[in-house]
PDB file of C-alpha atoms and ligand atoms in Angstrom:
ATOM      1  CA  MET A   1     232.832 134.969  77.463  1.00  0.00           C
ATOM      2  CA  LEU A   2     229.911 134.781  75.092  1.00  0.00           C
ATOM      3  CA  GLU A   3     230.719 133.566  71.605  1.00  0.00           C
ATOM      4  CA  THR A   4     228.491 135.665  69.383  1.00  0.00           C
ATOM      5  CA  ASN A   5     230.040 134.719  66.070  1.00  0.00           C
ATOM      6  CA  VAL A   6     231.234 131.190  66.531  1.00  0.00           C
ATOM      7  CA  VAL A   7     228.323 128.893  65.937  1.00  0.00           C
ATOM      8  CA  GLY A   8     229.090 125.203  65.470  1.00  0.00           C
ATOM      9  CA  ASN A   9     229.482 124.053  61.873  1.00  0.00           C
ATOM     10  CA  TYR A  10     226.809 121.448  62.387  1.00  0.00           C
ATOM     11  CA  ILE A  11     224.200 124.136  63.042  1.00  0.00           C
ATOM     12  CA  GLY A  12     225.223 126.973  60.788  1.00  0.00           C
ATOM     13  CA  ALA A  13     222.292 129.087  62.007  1.00  0.00           C
ATOM     14  CA  PRO A  14     222.787 132.742  62.909  1.00  0.00           C
ATOM     15  CA  VAL A  15     222.516 133.815  66.545  1.00  0.00           C
ATOM     16  CA  VAL A  16     218.991 134.955  67.312  1.00  0.00           C
ATOM     17  CA  THR A  17     218.419 137.762  69.787  1.00  0.00           C
ATOM     18  CA  TYR A  18     214.955 137.982  71.238  1.00  0.00           C
ATOM     19  CA  ASP A  19     213.347 141.344  71.864  1.00  0.00           C
ATOM     20  CA  TYR A  20     211.713 142.028  75.264  1.00  0.00           C
ATOM     21  CA  ARG A  21     209.003 144.298  73.875  1.00  0.00           C
ATOM     22  CA  GLU A  22     207.995 141.883  71.130  1.00  0.00           C
ATOM     23  CA  THR A  23     207.935 139.006  73.608  1.00  0.00           C
ATOM     24  CA  LEU A  24     205.743 141.023  75.978  1.00  0.00           C
ATOM     25  CA  ASP A  25     203.340 141.988  73.159  1.00  0.00           C
ATOM     26  CA  THR A  26     202.964 138.355  72.107  1.00  0.00           C
ATOM     27  CA  SER A  27     202.419 137.137  75.646  1.00  0.00           C
ATOM     28  CA  VAL A  28     199.680 139.729  76.235  1.00  0.00           C
ATOM     29  CA  LYS A  29     198.042 138.661  72.946  1.00  0.00           C
ATOM     30  CA  VAL A  30     198.007 134.905  73.636  1.00  0.00           C
ATOM     31  CA  ASN A  31     197.212 135.159  77.365  1.00  0.00           C
ATOM     32  CA  TRP A  32     194.331 132.912  78.520  1.00  0.00           C
ATOM     33  CA  LYS A  33     192.271 132.499  81.681  1.00  0.00           C
ATOM     34  CA  LEU A  34     192.198 129.321  83.792  1.00  0.00           C
ATOM     35  CA  GLU A  35     188.437 128.938  83.314  1.00  0.00           C
ATOM     36  CA  ASP A  36     188.920 128.917  79.521  1.00  0.00           C
ATOM     37  CA  VAL A  37     190.977 125.740  79.896  1.00  0.00           C
ATOM     38  CA  ILE A  38     189.690 123.666  82.813  1.00  0.00           C
ATOM     39  CA  GLY A  39     186.637 123.361  85.075  1.00  0.00           C
ATOM     40  CA  GLY A  40     182.855 123.380  84.494  1.00  0.00           C
ATOM     41  CA  ASP A  41     181.964 120.923  81.738  1.00  0.00           C
ATOM     42  CA  LYS A  42     185.602 120.591  80.647  1.00  0.00           C
ATOM     43  CA  LYS A  43     186.334 117.102  81.983  1.00  0.00           C
ATOM     44  CA  LEU A  44     189.009 114.507  81.319  1.00  0.00           C
ATOM     45  CA  ASP A  45     187.892 111.532  79.245  1.00  0.00           C
ATOM     46  CA  PHE A  46     189.345 108.462  80.956  1.00  0.00           C
ATOM     47  CA  SER A  47     188.525 106.230  77.976  1.00  0.00           C
ATOM     48  CA  LYS A  48     191.324 107.989  76.054  1.00  0.00           C
ATOM     49  CA  ARG A  49     195.080 108.276  76.304  1.00  0.00           C
ATOM     50  CA  PHE A  50     196.564 111.557  77.577  1.00  0.00           C
ATOM     51  CA  MET A  51     200.166 111.393  76.387  1.00  0.00           C
ATOM     52  CA  PRO A  52     201.634 110.879  72.908  1.00  0.00           C
ATOM     53  CA  GLU A  53     203.281 107.481  72.482  1.00  0.00           C
ATOM     54  CA  SER A  54     206.691 109.000  71.659  1.00  0.00           C
ATOM     55  CA  LEU A  55     206.831 110.213  75.276  1.00  0.00           C
ATOM     56  CA  ALA A  56     204.792 107.583  77.164  1.00  0.00           C
ATOM     57  CA  ARG A  57     206.293 104.534  75.376  1.00  0.00           C
ATOM     58  CA  VAL A  58     203.642 102.139  76.694  1.00  0.00           C
ATOM     59  CA  GLU A  59     203.600 100.154  73.427  1.00  0.00           C
ATOM     60  CA  GLU A  60     207.084  98.882  74.277  1.00  0.00           C
ATOM     61  CA  LEU A  61     205.489  96.862  77.091  1.00  0.00           C
ATOM     62  CA  SER A  62     204.030  94.131  74.886  1.00  0.00           C
ATOM     63  CA  PHE A  63     202.857  92.109  77.907  1.00  0.00           C
ATOM     64  CA  LEU A  64     200.200  94.737  78.723  1.00  0.00           C
ATOM     65  CA  THR A  65     196.650  94.658  77.344  1.00  0.00           C
ATOM     66  CA  GLU A  66     195.268  97.670  75.414  1.00  0.00           C
ATOM     67  CA  HIS A  67     193.307  98.760  78.483  1.00  0.00           C
ATOM     68  CA  GLU A  68     196.371  98.459  80.730  1.00  0.00           C
ATOM     69  CA  LYS A  69     198.413 100.515  78.254  1.00  0.00           C
ATOM     70  CA  THR A  70     195.775 103.256  78.421  1.00  0.00           C
ATOM     71  CA  ILE A  71     195.879 103.200  82.249  1.00  0.00           C
ATOM     72  CA  LEU A  72     199.678 103.493  82.257  1.00  0.00           C
ATOM     73  CA  ASN A  73     199.506 106.275  79.680  1.00  0.00           C
ATOM     74  CA  GLN A  74     197.158 108.233  81.972  1.00  0.00           C
ATOM     75  CA  ILE A  75     199.487 107.665  84.940  1.00  0.00           C
ATOM     76  CA  LYS A  76     202.243 109.173  82.779  1.00  0.00           C
ATOM     77  CA  GLY A  77     199.984 112.143  81.997  1.00  0.00           C
ATOM     78  CA  ASN A  78     199.616 112.798  85.713  1.00  0.00           C
ATOM     79  CA  THR A  79     203.392 112.509  86.147  1.00  0.00           C
ATOM     80  CA  TYR A  80     203.981 114.881  83.241  1.00  0.00           C
ATOM     81  CA  LEU A  81     201.920 117.758  84.568  1.00  0.00           C
ATOM     82  CA  THR A  82     202.979 117.249  88.179  1.00  0.00           C
ATOM     83  CA  ILE A  83     206.677 117.330  87.298  1.00  0.00           C
ATOM     84  CA  PHE A  84     206.179 120.412  85.117  1.00  0.00           C
ATOM     85  CA  GLY A  85     204.436 121.974  88.128  1.00  0.00           C
ATOM     86  CA  ILE A  86     207.417 121.101  90.372  1.00  0.00           C
ATOM     87  CA  VAL A  87     209.835 122.679  87.891  1.00  0.00           C
ATOM     88  CA  GLU A  88     207.715 125.807  87.560  1.00  0.00           C
ATOM     89  CA  GLU A  89     207.744 126.238  91.330  1.00  0.00           C
ATOM     90  CA  PHE A  90     211.485 126.885  91.269  1.00  0.00           C
ATOM     91  CA  ILE A  91     211.299 128.946  88.071  1.00  0.00           C
ATOM     92  CA  VAL A  92     209.114 131.548  89.853  1.00  0.00           C
ATOM     93  CA  PRO A  93     211.594 132.593  92.606  1.00  0.00           C
ATOM     94  CA  PHE A  94     214.502 132.241  90.189  1.00  0.00           C
ATOM     95  CA  VAL A  95     213.079 134.728  87.675  1.00  0.00           C
ATOM     96  CA  LEU A  96     212.004 137.114  90.455  1.00  0.00           C
ATOM     97  CA  ASP A  97     215.547 137.096  91.882  1.00  0.00           C
ATOM     98  CA  HIS A  98     216.939 137.629  88.395  1.00  0.00           C
ATOM     99  CA  VAL A  99     214.861 140.721  87.669  1.00  0.00           C
ATOM    100  CA  ARG A 100     214.922 142.346  91.123  1.00  0.00           C
ATOM    101  CA  PRO A 101     218.432 143.908  91.012  1.00  0.00           C
ATOM    102  CA  SER A 102     217.685 145.683  87.720  1.00  0.00           C
ATOM    103  CA  LEU A 103     214.133 146.991  88.095  1.00  0.00           C
ATOM    104  CA  ASN A 104     215.049 150.442  86.797  1.00  0.00           C
ATOM    105  CA  GLU A 105     217.036 149.532  83.711  1.00  0.00           C
ATOM    106  CA  ASP A 106     214.564 148.527  81.017  1.00  0.00           C
ATOM    107  CA  ASP A 107     210.811 148.709  81.561  1.00  0.00           C
ATOM    108  CA  TYR A 108     210.004 146.247  78.778  1.00  0.00           C
ATOM    109  CA  ARG A 109     212.452 143.743  80.215  1.00  0.00           C
ATOM    110  CA  VAL A 110     210.953 144.057  83.700  1.00  0.00           C
ATOM    111  CA  ARG A 111     207.405 143.766  82.387  1.00  0.00           C
ATOM    112  CA  ALA A 112     208.247 140.790  80.157  1.00  0.00           C
ATOM    113  CA  LEU A 113     209.918 138.924  83.030  1.00  0.00           C
ATOM    114  CA  LEU A 114     207.116 139.710  85.498  1.00  0.00           C
ATOM    115  CA  GLN A 115     204.550 138.576  82.916  1.00  0.00           C
ATOM    116  CA  PHE A 116     206.587 135.358  82.628  1.00  0.00           C
ATOM    117  CA  VAL A 117     206.403 134.883  86.422  1.00  0.00           C
ATOM    118  CA  GLY A 118     202.645 135.550  86.490  1.00  0.00           C
ATOM    119  CA  GLU A 119     202.095 132.971  83.751  1.00  0.00           C
ATOM    120  CA  GLU A 120     204.139 130.328  85.555  1.00  0.00           C
ATOM    121  CA  VAL A 121     202.114 130.851  88.737  1.00  0.00           C
ATOM    122  CA  LYS A 122     198.962 130.414  86.639  1.00  0.00           C
ATOM    123  CA  HIS A 123     200.405 127.214  85.101  1.00  0.00           C
ATOM    124  CA  ILE A 124     201.141 125.829  88.567  1.00  0.00           C
ATOM    125  CA  GLN A 125     197.519 126.524  89.463  1.00  0.00           C
ATOM    126  CA  LEU A 126     196.314 124.895  86.219  1.00  0.00           C
ATOM    127  CA  PHE A 127     198.334 121.758  86.903  1.00  0.00           C
ATOM    128  CA  LYS A 128     196.989 121.606  90.465  1.00  0.00           C
ATOM    129  CA  LEU A 129     193.416 121.794  89.132  1.00  0.00           C
ATOM    130  CA  PHE A 130     194.244 119.011  86.679  1.00  0.00           C
ATOM    131  CA  CYS A 131     195.737 116.884  89.475  1.00  0.00           C
ATOM    132  CA  ASP A 132     192.627 117.409  91.632  1.00  0.00           C
ATOM    133  CA  GLU A 133     190.390 116.214  88.830  1.00  0.00           C
ATOM    134  CA  PHE A 134     192.717 113.314  88.057  1.00  0.00           C
ATOM    135  CA  ARG A 135     192.770 112.255  91.722  1.00  0.00           C
ATOM    136  CA  GLN A 136     188.966 112.363  91.959  1.00  0.00           C
ATOM    137  CA  ASN A 137     188.280 110.365  88.799  1.00  0.00           C
ATOM    138  CA  PHE A 138     191.233 108.062  88.075  1.00  0.00           C
ATOM    139  CA  GLY A 139     190.178 105.678  90.838  1.00  0.00           C
ATOM    140  CA  SER A 140     193.405 104.983  92.734  1.00  0.00           C
ATOM    141  CA  GLU A 141     196.469 106.751  94.098  1.00  0.00           C
ATOM    142  CA  CYS A 142     199.374 107.816  91.846  1.00  0.00           C
ATOM    143  CA  LYS A 143     202.334 108.973  93.911  1.00  0.00           C
ATOM    144  CA  VAL A 144     204.606 111.667  92.531  1.00  0.00           C
ATOM    145  CA  ILE A 145     208.063 112.786  93.728  1.00  0.00           C
ATOM    146  CA  GLY A 146     208.324 115.836  95.948  1.00  0.00           C
ATOM    147  CA  PRO A 147     207.691 117.926  97.872  1.00  0.00           C
ATOM    148  CA  ALA A 148     208.261 120.581  95.234  1.00  0.00           C
ATOM    149  CA  ALA A 149     209.751 122.985  97.811  1.00  0.00           C
ATOM    150  CA  ASP A 150     212.558 120.530  98.686  1.00  0.00           C
ATOM    151  CA  ILE A 151     213.383 119.822  95.041  1.00  0.00           C
ATOM    152  CA  GLY A 152     213.351 123.559  94.312  1.00  0.00           C
ATOM    153  CA  LYS A 153     215.668 124.276  97.249  1.00  0.00           C
ATOM    154  CA  ALA A 154     218.172 121.669  96.041  1.00  0.00           C
ATOM    155  CA  VAL A 155     218.085 123.038  92.476  1.00  0.00           C
ATOM    156  CA  LEU A 156     218.346 126.702  93.489  1.00  0.00           C
ATOM    157  CA  ALA A 157     221.434 125.959  95.620  1.00  0.00           C
ATOM    158  CA  HIS A 158     223.408 125.819  92.337  1.00  0.00           C
ATOM    159  CA  ASP A 159     225.082 128.630  90.376  1.00  0.00           C
ATOM    160  CA  PRO A 160     222.390 130.855  88.770  1.00  0.00           C
ATOM    161  CA  LEU A 161     223.777 130.144  85.282  1.00  0.00           C
ATOM    162  CA  SER A 162     223.496 126.378  85.927  1.00  0.00           C
ATOM    163  CA  VAL A 163     219.859 126.848  86.992  1.00  0.00           C
ATOM    164  CA  ALA A 164     219.119 129.138  84.032  1.00  0.00           C
ATOM    165  CA  LEU A 165     220.461 126.510  81.628  1.00  0.00           C
ATOM    166  CA  VAL A 166     218.235 123.824  83.139  1.00  0.00           C
ATOM    167  CA  ILE A 167     215.212 126.139  82.913  1.00  0.00           C
ATOM    168  CA  LEU A 168     216.062 127.021  79.305  1.00  0.00           C
ATOM    169  CA  MET A 169     216.306 123.345  78.392  1.00  0.00           C
ATOM    170  CA  ILE A 170     212.957 122.566  80.014  1.00  0.00           C
ATOM    171  CA  GLU A 171     211.146 125.481  78.369  1.00  0.00           C
ATOM    172  CA  TRP A 172     212.343 124.409  74.908  1.00  0.00           C
ATOM    173  CA  THR A 173     211.310 120.871  75.834  1.00  0.00           C
ATOM    174  CA  SER A 174     207.686 121.908  76.312  1.00  0.00           C
ATOM    175  CA  GLN A 175     207.791 123.537  72.857  1.00  0.00           C
ATOM    176  CA  ALA A 176     209.236 120.466  71.170  1.00  0.00           C
ATOM    177  CA  HIS A 177     206.747 118.101  72.845  1.00  0.00           C
ATOM    178  CA  TYR A 178     203.708 120.025  71.644  1.00  0.00           C
ATOM    179  CA  ILE A 179     204.896 120.659  68.093  1.00  0.00           C
ATOM    180  CA  ASP A 180     206.504 117.267  67.417  1.00  0.00           C
ATOM    181  CA  SER A 181     204.224 114.870  69.274  1.00  0.00           C
ATOM    182  CA  ILE A 182     200.972 116.375  70.540  1.00  0.00           C
ATOM    183  CA  LYS A 183     199.625 118.876  68.011  1.00  0.00           C
ATOM    184  CA  ASP A 184     198.749 116.324  65.301  1.00  0.00           C
ATOM    185  CA  ASP A 185     197.824 113.392  67.540  1.00  0.00           C
ATOM    186  CA  ASN A 186     194.036 113.127  67.274  1.00  0.00           C
ATOM    187  CA  ASN A 187     193.721 110.131  69.571  1.00  0.00           C
ATOM    188  CA  LEU A 188     194.504 112.036  72.755  1.00  0.00           C
ATOM    189  CA  ASP A 189     191.924 113.227  75.276  1.00  0.00           C
ATOM    190  CA  PRO A 190     190.783 116.657  73.977  1.00  0.00           C
ATOM    191  CA  LEU A 191     191.008 118.347  77.397  1.00  0.00           C
ATOM    192  CA  PHE A 192     194.536 117.118  78.105  1.00  0.00           C
ATOM    193  CA  LYS A 193     195.579 118.165  74.614  1.00  0.00           C
ATOM    194  CA  SER A 194     194.032 121.612  74.993  1.00  0.00           C
ATOM    195  CA  LEU A 195     195.815 122.032  78.316  1.00  0.00           C
ATOM    196  CA  LEU A 196     199.150 121.314  76.644  1.00  0.00           C
ATOM    197  CA  ARG A 197     198.300 123.584  73.714  1.00  0.00           C
ATOM    198  CA  ASN A 198     197.542 126.494  76.031  1.00  0.00           C
ATOM    199  CA  HIS A 199     200.672 125.820  78.028  1.00  0.00           C
ATOM    200  CA  TRP A 200     202.763 125.693  74.832  1.00  0.00           C
ATOM    201  CA  MET A 201     201.420 129.091  73.656  1.00  0.00           C
ATOM    202  CA  GLU A 202     202.724 130.895  76.734  1.00  0.00           C
ATOM    203  CA  GLU A 203     205.884 128.821  77.123  1.00  0.00           C
ATOM    204  CA  ALA A 204     207.025 129.943  73.664  1.00  0.00           C
ATOM    205  CA  GLN A 205     207.747 133.383  75.151  1.00  0.00           C
ATOM    206  CA  HIS A 206     209.370 131.912  78.259  1.00  0.00           C
ATOM    207  CA  ALA A 207     211.954 130.033  76.206  1.00  0.00           C
ATOM    208  CA  LYS A 208     212.951 133.316  74.532  1.00  0.00           C
ATOM    209  CA  LEU A 209     213.217 135.143  77.849  1.00  0.00           C
ATOM    210  CA  ASP A 210     215.249 132.268  79.303  1.00  0.00           C
ATOM    211  CA  THR A 211     217.663 132.626  76.393  1.00  0.00           C
ATOM    212  CA  ARG A 212     218.134 136.274  77.371  1.00  0.00           C
ATOM    213  CA  MET A 213     218.592 135.306  81.043  1.00  0.00           C
ATOM    214  CA  VAL A 214     221.352 132.856  80.113  1.00  0.00           C
ATOM    215  CA  GLU A 215     223.036 135.502  77.925  1.00  0.00           C
ATOM    216  CA  HIS A 216     222.797 138.026  80.749  1.00  0.00           C
ATOM    217  CA  LEU A 217     224.276 135.636  83.350  1.00  0.00           C
ATOM    218  CA  ALA A 218     227.071 134.445  81.034  1.00  0.00           C
ATOM    219  CA  GLU A 219     228.149 137.940  80.009  1.00  0.00           C
ATOM    220  CA  GLY A 220     231.674 138.665  81.198  1.00  0.00           C
ATOM    221  CA  LEU A 221     232.335 135.172  82.593  1.00  0.00           C
ATOM    222  CA  THR A 222     235.603 133.402  81.821  1.00  0.00           C
ATOM    223  CA  ALA A 223     235.711 130.049  80.033  1.00  0.00           C
ATOM    224  CA  GLU A 224     236.496 128.393  83.395  1.00  0.00           C
ATOM    225  CA  GLN A 225     233.491 130.002  85.079  1.00  0.00           C
ATOM    226  CA  ILE A 226     231.255 128.857  82.243  1.00  0.00           C
ATOM    227  CA  GLU A 227     232.653 125.342  82.445  1.00  0.00           C
ATOM    228  CA  LYS A 228     231.842 125.318  86.170  1.00  0.00           C
ATOM    229  CA  ALA A 229     228.302 126.488  85.464  1.00  0.00           C
ATOM    230  CA  VAL A 230     227.871 123.628  82.985  1.00  0.00           C
ATOM    231  CA  ASP A 231     229.199 121.263  85.692  1.00  0.00           C
ATOM    232  CA  GLY A 232     226.350 122.610  87.832  1.00  0.00           C
ATOM    233  CA  PHE A 233     223.899 122.003  84.987  1.00  0.00           C
ATOM    234  CA  PHE A 234     224.942 118.340  84.961  1.00  0.00           C
ATOM    235  CA  SER A 235     224.713 118.158  88.728  1.00  0.00           C
ATOM    236  CA  ILE A 236     221.081 119.396  88.599  1.00  0.00           C
ATOM    237  CA  GLY A 237     220.514 116.894  85.772  1.00  0.00           C
ATOM    238  CA  GLU A 238     221.708 114.101  88.054  1.00  0.00           C
ATOM    239  CA  LEU A 239     219.391 115.296  90.792  1.00  0.00           C
ATOM    240  CA  LEU A 240     216.449 115.259  88.368  1.00  0.00           C
ATOM    241  CA  ASP A 241     217.485 111.869  87.022  1.00  0.00           C
ATOM    242  CA  ASN A 242     217.452 110.403  90.535  1.00  0.00           C
ATOM    243  CA  GLY A 243     213.967 111.841  90.919  1.00  0.00           C
ATOM    244  CA  LEU A 244     212.942 110.132  87.672  1.00  0.00           C
ATOM    245  CA  LYS A 245     214.226 106.778  88.964  1.00  0.00           C
ATOM    246  CA  GLN A 246     212.023 107.185  92.030  1.00  0.00           C
ATOM    247  CA  GLN A 247     209.125 108.325  89.846  1.00  0.00           C
ATOM    248  CA  THR A 248     209.408 105.195  87.692  1.00  0.00           C
ATOM    249  CA  GLU A 249     209.042 103.083  90.862  1.00  0.00           C
ATOM    250  CA  PHE A 250     205.957 105.112  91.810  1.00  0.00           C
ATOM    251  CA  GLU A 251     204.509 104.527  88.339  1.00  0.00           C
ATOM    252  CA  LEU A 252     204.999 100.775  88.638  1.00  0.00           C
ATOM    253  CA  GLU A 253     203.272 100.862  92.016  1.00  0.00           C
ATOM    254  CA  ALA A 254     200.428 103.038  90.666  1.00  0.00           C
ATOM    255  CA  PHE A 255     200.005 100.757  87.643  1.00  0.00           C
ATOM    256  CA  GLU A 256     199.659  97.603  89.750  1.00  0.00           C
ATOM    257  CA  LEU A 257     197.279  99.348  92.125  1.00  0.00           C
ATOM    258  CA  ALA A 258     195.083 100.723  89.328  1.00  0.00           C
ATOM    259  CA  THR A 259     194.883  97.518  87.286  1.00  0.00           C
ATOM    260  CA  GLY A 260     194.964  94.995  90.124  1.00  0.00           C
ATOM    261  CA  ARG A 261     197.604  93.102  88.136  1.00  0.00           C
ATOM    262  CA  THR A 262     200.835  91.910  89.740  1.00  0.00           C
ATOM    263  CA  LEU A 263     203.593  91.858  87.135  1.00  0.00           C
ATOM    264  CA  THR A 264     206.148  89.040  87.147  1.00  0.00           C
ATOM    265  CA  GLU A 265     209.710  89.893  88.184  1.00  0.00           C
ATOM    266  CA  ASN A 266     210.795  89.855  84.551  1.00  0.00           C
ATOM    267  CA  GLU A 267     207.901  92.096  83.478  1.00  0.00           C
ATOM    268  CA  ARG A 268     208.765  94.507  86.296  1.00  0.00           C
ATOM    269  CA  LYS A 269     212.369  94.593  85.093  1.00  0.00           C
ATOM    270  CA  VAL A 270     211.281  95.488  81.556  1.00  0.00           C
ATOM    271  CA  PHE A 271     208.786  98.027  82.935  1.00  0.00           C
ATOM    272  CA  ARG A 272     211.503  99.743  85.010  1.00  0.00           C
ATOM    273  CA  GLU A 273     214.020  99.863  82.150  1.00  0.00           C
ATOM    274  CA  ARG A 274     211.647 101.110  79.451  1.00  0.00           C
ATOM    275  CA  GLN A 275     209.698 103.514  81.610  1.00  0.00           C
ATOM    276  CA  LEU A 276     212.813 105.080  83.119  1.00  0.00           C
ATOM    277  CA  GLN A 277     214.022 105.769  79.572  1.00  0.00           C
ATOM    278  CA  SER A 278     210.600 107.185  78.699  1.00  0.00           C
ATOM    279  CA  ASN A 279     210.871 109.583  81.661  1.00  0.00           C
ATOM    280  CA  ARG A 280     214.463 110.446  80.850  1.00  0.00           C
ATOM    281  CA  TRP A 281     213.616 111.243  77.246  1.00  0.00           C
ATOM    282  CA  THR A 282     210.529 113.243  78.255  1.00  0.00           C
ATOM    283  CA  PHE A 283     212.127 115.459  80.907  1.00  0.00           C
ATOM    284  CA  ILE A 284     215.820 115.588  79.951  1.00  0.00           C
ATOM    285  CA  GLY A 285     216.667 113.985  76.589  1.00  0.00           C
ATOM    286  CA  THR A 286     214.236 115.988  74.443  1.00  0.00           C
ATOM    287  CA  GLY A 287     215.854 119.222  75.614  1.00  0.00           C
ATOM    288  CA  MET A 288     219.411 118.000  75.153  1.00  0.00           C
ATOM    289  CA  VAL A 289     218.902 117.506  71.421  1.00  0.00           C
ATOM    290  CA  ASN A 290     216.809 120.647  70.922  1.00  0.00           C
ATOM    291  CA  GLN A 291     218.500 122.858  68.334  1.00  0.00           C
ATOM    292  CA  LYS A 292     217.496 126.129  70.002  1.00  0.00           C
ATOM    293  CA  PHE A 293     218.946 124.969  73.317  1.00  0.00           C
ATOM    294  CA  LEU A 294     222.105 123.786  71.564  1.00  0.00           C
ATOM    295  CA  GLN A 295     222.484 127.154  69.821  1.00  0.00           C
ATOM    296  CA  THR A 296     222.687 128.784  73.235  1.00  0.00           C
ATOM    297  CA  MET A 297     225.169 126.128  74.396  1.00  0.00           C
ATOM    298  CA  ASP A 298     227.258 126.917  71.336  1.00  0.00           C
ATOM    299  CA  ARG A 299     227.442 130.531  72.380  1.00  0.00           C
ATOM    300  CA  LEU A 300     228.866 129.364  75.694  1.00  0.00           C
ATOM    301  CA  GLY A 301     231.637 127.599  73.786  1.00  0.00           C
ATOM    302  CA  VAL A 302     231.763 124.671  71.413  1.00  0.00           C
ATOM    303  CA  ALA A 303     233.403 122.543  74.134  1.00  0.00           C
ATOM    304  CA  GLN A 304     230.310 122.970  76.339  1.00  0.00           C
ATOM    305  CA  ARG A 305     227.976 122.052  73.487  1.00  0.00           C
ATOM    306  CA  LYS A 306     230.095 118.922  72.965  1.00  0.00           C
ATOM    307  CA  ARG A 307     229.572 117.861  76.587  1.00  0.00           C
ATOM    308  CA  ILE A 308     225.800 118.029  76.072  1.00  0.00           C
ATOM    309  CA  ASN A 309     226.042 116.037  72.818  1.00  0.00           C
ATOM    310  CA  GLU A 310     228.073 113.350  74.522  1.00  0.00           C
ATOM    311  CA  ALA A 311     225.633 112.970  77.440  1.00  0.00           C
ATOM    312  CA  ALA A 312     222.432 113.086  75.340  1.00  0.00           C
ATOM    313  CA  PRO A 313     222.302 109.356  74.333  1.00  0.00           C
ATOM    314  CA  ILE A 314     221.928 108.343  78.015  1.00  0.00           C
ATOM    315  CA  PHE A 315     218.588 110.142  78.040  1.00  0.00           C
ATOM    316  CA  SER A 316     217.282 109.046  74.635  1.00  0.00           C
TER     317      SER A 316
HETATM  318 FE1  FE2 B 401     204.695 126.867  82.383  1.00  0.00          FE
HETATM  319 FE1  FE2 B 402     207.609 128.379  81.407  1.00  0.00          FE
END
C-alpha cells in the first residue's frame, strides 16, 4: 500500500520520483578519490573545532573553558565519523542483498545501486583513515561503541523495510547536516569540513536511491505490514539510542582523560544530559524532522508519519 496521491496537508509537496540513470550520471560526475580528500599534507588542525555547534552543543556546558570546549568538540568529531562508518558497514550488505535478486531487470538501477555500494565502501575507508590520523595526533584514547559487525548484525535482523527506513533517514541526515550547519561555518577545521563536503556530494545520490528502495520494499504491502515495518524502525531506533547512551559515557571518559580535569558530580550530570541530547539530535532527531524523509513516510500512510512526528521531540 503506497499512497502516491495522499500527501499530508502540512507538506503539500508533490511526490518526487528519482531516476536511476540520472542518479548514476550525477554520481559518476561528482565521484572523488580518497587521496583528493585525506593524506599527504592534508592534516587535521587540532587548534580548531571540527563539528558545528548546532550538533556538538559544547557551548551549553558553561563550566568548561574555551580550550576544553574545543577538545570536547573534537571528541564529537571523532564520534561523528566513527558512527557514520558503523552505519555504512551495514548499508553495504543491505544494498547488495536488495539488488541481487533483480540483476537482470534494469541495468541503470543495478549500476546505480552498485555505484552506491562502492561509494559507501570508500567512505568507510575514508573514515578509517580519519580515525587513524585522529588517534595518532589527538593525544589520548577516545572509545567508540562497536564492534560495527555486531551492531550491523542486530540492525539487519529486522524487516528489510524497517532497515531501509533507518538508512533513508540517516542519508537525509548527512545532507541536512552539511547544508544547514557545516557549509557556511568558517570556523571549522578545513580538512574536517572538506571531508564532510565530499561525503555530502556522494550521499545526495544515496538518499535518492534509498527512497526508491523504500518504495520498492513497500510496494504491495498491506497497511498492517507497513505498520509492523515502522515498529521495526522504532526498534532499531531504540537500539541506536542505547548505543548513543553508551557513547555519551565514552565521551565523558575521553574528555576527562584528554583534559586531565575531573568534573564534579553535578557537572557530570549536566554533561550526560546535554551531550546525550546532542548525540540524539545528531544521529536520530535531525532525520526525524527532515521533510524529504517525512514525504516518504507520508507515502507509507499519514498514520505512520504521525508516529514519527510524535517521537521526534525526544530526540531534539
Ligand atoms: Fe557514506
Ligand atoms: Fe550513504
